[in-house]
Amino acid sequence: MTTLDCSAPDFRRLSEEILARGASVRFRARGNSMRPFIRAGDMVLVAPVDVTQLERGDVVLSRQGERLLVHRVVSAQG
């Protein structure tokens, strides 16, 4: 396994490319906005999914501008 210390823009671009190829990305969480489920320093594994399969409570990696953020799905419209 390769470990990289990326700047935010590099991490976003690299993660998007890896996920687009159908592979998973693992990274260390920063911040505490997802506490108590995910804490700063926890390892997070994300994998590509079909958005139509998302359900309330799922945790997703989303892009907001140039940033990637981890969020919990609070509602899903089909």
Short mmCIF file of C-alpha atoms in Angstrom, two decimals, residues 12-69:
data_model
loop_
_atom_site.label_atom_id
_atom_site.label_comp_id
_atom_site.label_asym_id
_atom_site.label_seq_id
_atom_site.Cartn_x
_atom_site.Cartn_y
_atom_site.Cartn_z
CA ARG A 12 -9.31 15.73 -4.58
CA ARG A 13 -7.97 15.14 -8.08
CA LEU A 14 -6.28 11.86 -7.18
CA SER A 15 -9.35 10.56 -5.30
CA GLU A 16 -11.69 11.45 -8.14
CA GLU A 17 -9.47 9.64 -10.65
CA ILE A 18 -9.13 6.53 -8.49
CA LEU A 19 -12.88 6.35 -7.77
CA ALA A 20 -13.71 6.92 -11.45
CA ARG A 21 -11.65 3.81 -12.24
CA GLY A 22 -13.79 1.77 -9.84
CA ALA A 23 -11.20 1.49 -7.06
CA SER A 24 -11.46 2.49 -3.38
CA VAL A 25 -9.64 5.29 -1.57
CA ARG A 26 -8.57 5.18 2.07
CA PHE A 27 -7.61 8.31 3.99
CA ARG A 28 -7.27 9.66 7.50
CA ALA A 29 -10.16 11.89 8.59
CA ARG A 30 -9.53 15.47 9.66
CA GLY A 31 -11.88 17.44 11.88
CA ASN A 32 -14.69 16.31 14.13
CA SER A 33 -17.88 17.25 12.28
CA MET A 34 -18.87 13.56 11.94
CA ARG A 35 -18.36 12.71 15.64
CA PRO A 36 -19.01 10.33 17.27
CA PHE A 37 -19.10 8.07 14.17
CA ILE A 38 -15.90 9.37 12.56
CA ARG A 39 -13.28 11.18 14.59
CA ALA A 40 -10.18 13.11 13.55
CA GLY A 41 -7.46 10.57 12.79
CA ASP A 42 -9.84 7.69 11.95
CA MET A 43 -9.20 5.83 8.72
CA VAL A 44 -12.05 6.21 6.21
CA LEU A 45 -12.50 3.88 3.23
CA VAL A 46 -14.66 5.09 0.35
CA ALA A 47 -15.69 3.12 -2.71
CA PRO A 48 -17.61 4.09 -5.84
CA VAL A 49 -21.36 3.45 -5.61
CA ASP A 50 -24.44 3.90 -7.74
CA VAL A 51 -26.08 7.02 -6.31
CA THR A 52 -29.51 5.44 -6.79
CA GLN A 53 -28.53 2.91 -4.11
CA LEU A 54 -27.79 5.51 -1.41
CA GLU A 55 -30.01 5.43 1.67
CA ARG A 56 -30.56 7.66 4.68
CA GLY A 57 -27.65 7.24 7.09
CA ASP A 58 -25.06 6.28 4.46
CA VAL A 59 -21.77 8.16 4.64
CA VAL A 60 -20.54 9.69 1.38
CA LEU A 61 -17.56 11.63 0.09
CA SER A 62 -18.82 14.68 -1.77
CA ARG A 63 -17.22 17.53 -3.64
CA GLN A 64 -17.99 21.12 -2.70
CA GLY A 65 -16.07 23.39 -5.01
CA GLU A 66 -12.44 22.34 -4.73
CA ARG A 67 -12.93 20.50 -1.42
CA LEU A 68 -13.92 16.94 -0.63
CA LEU A 69 -16.11 16.49 2.45
#
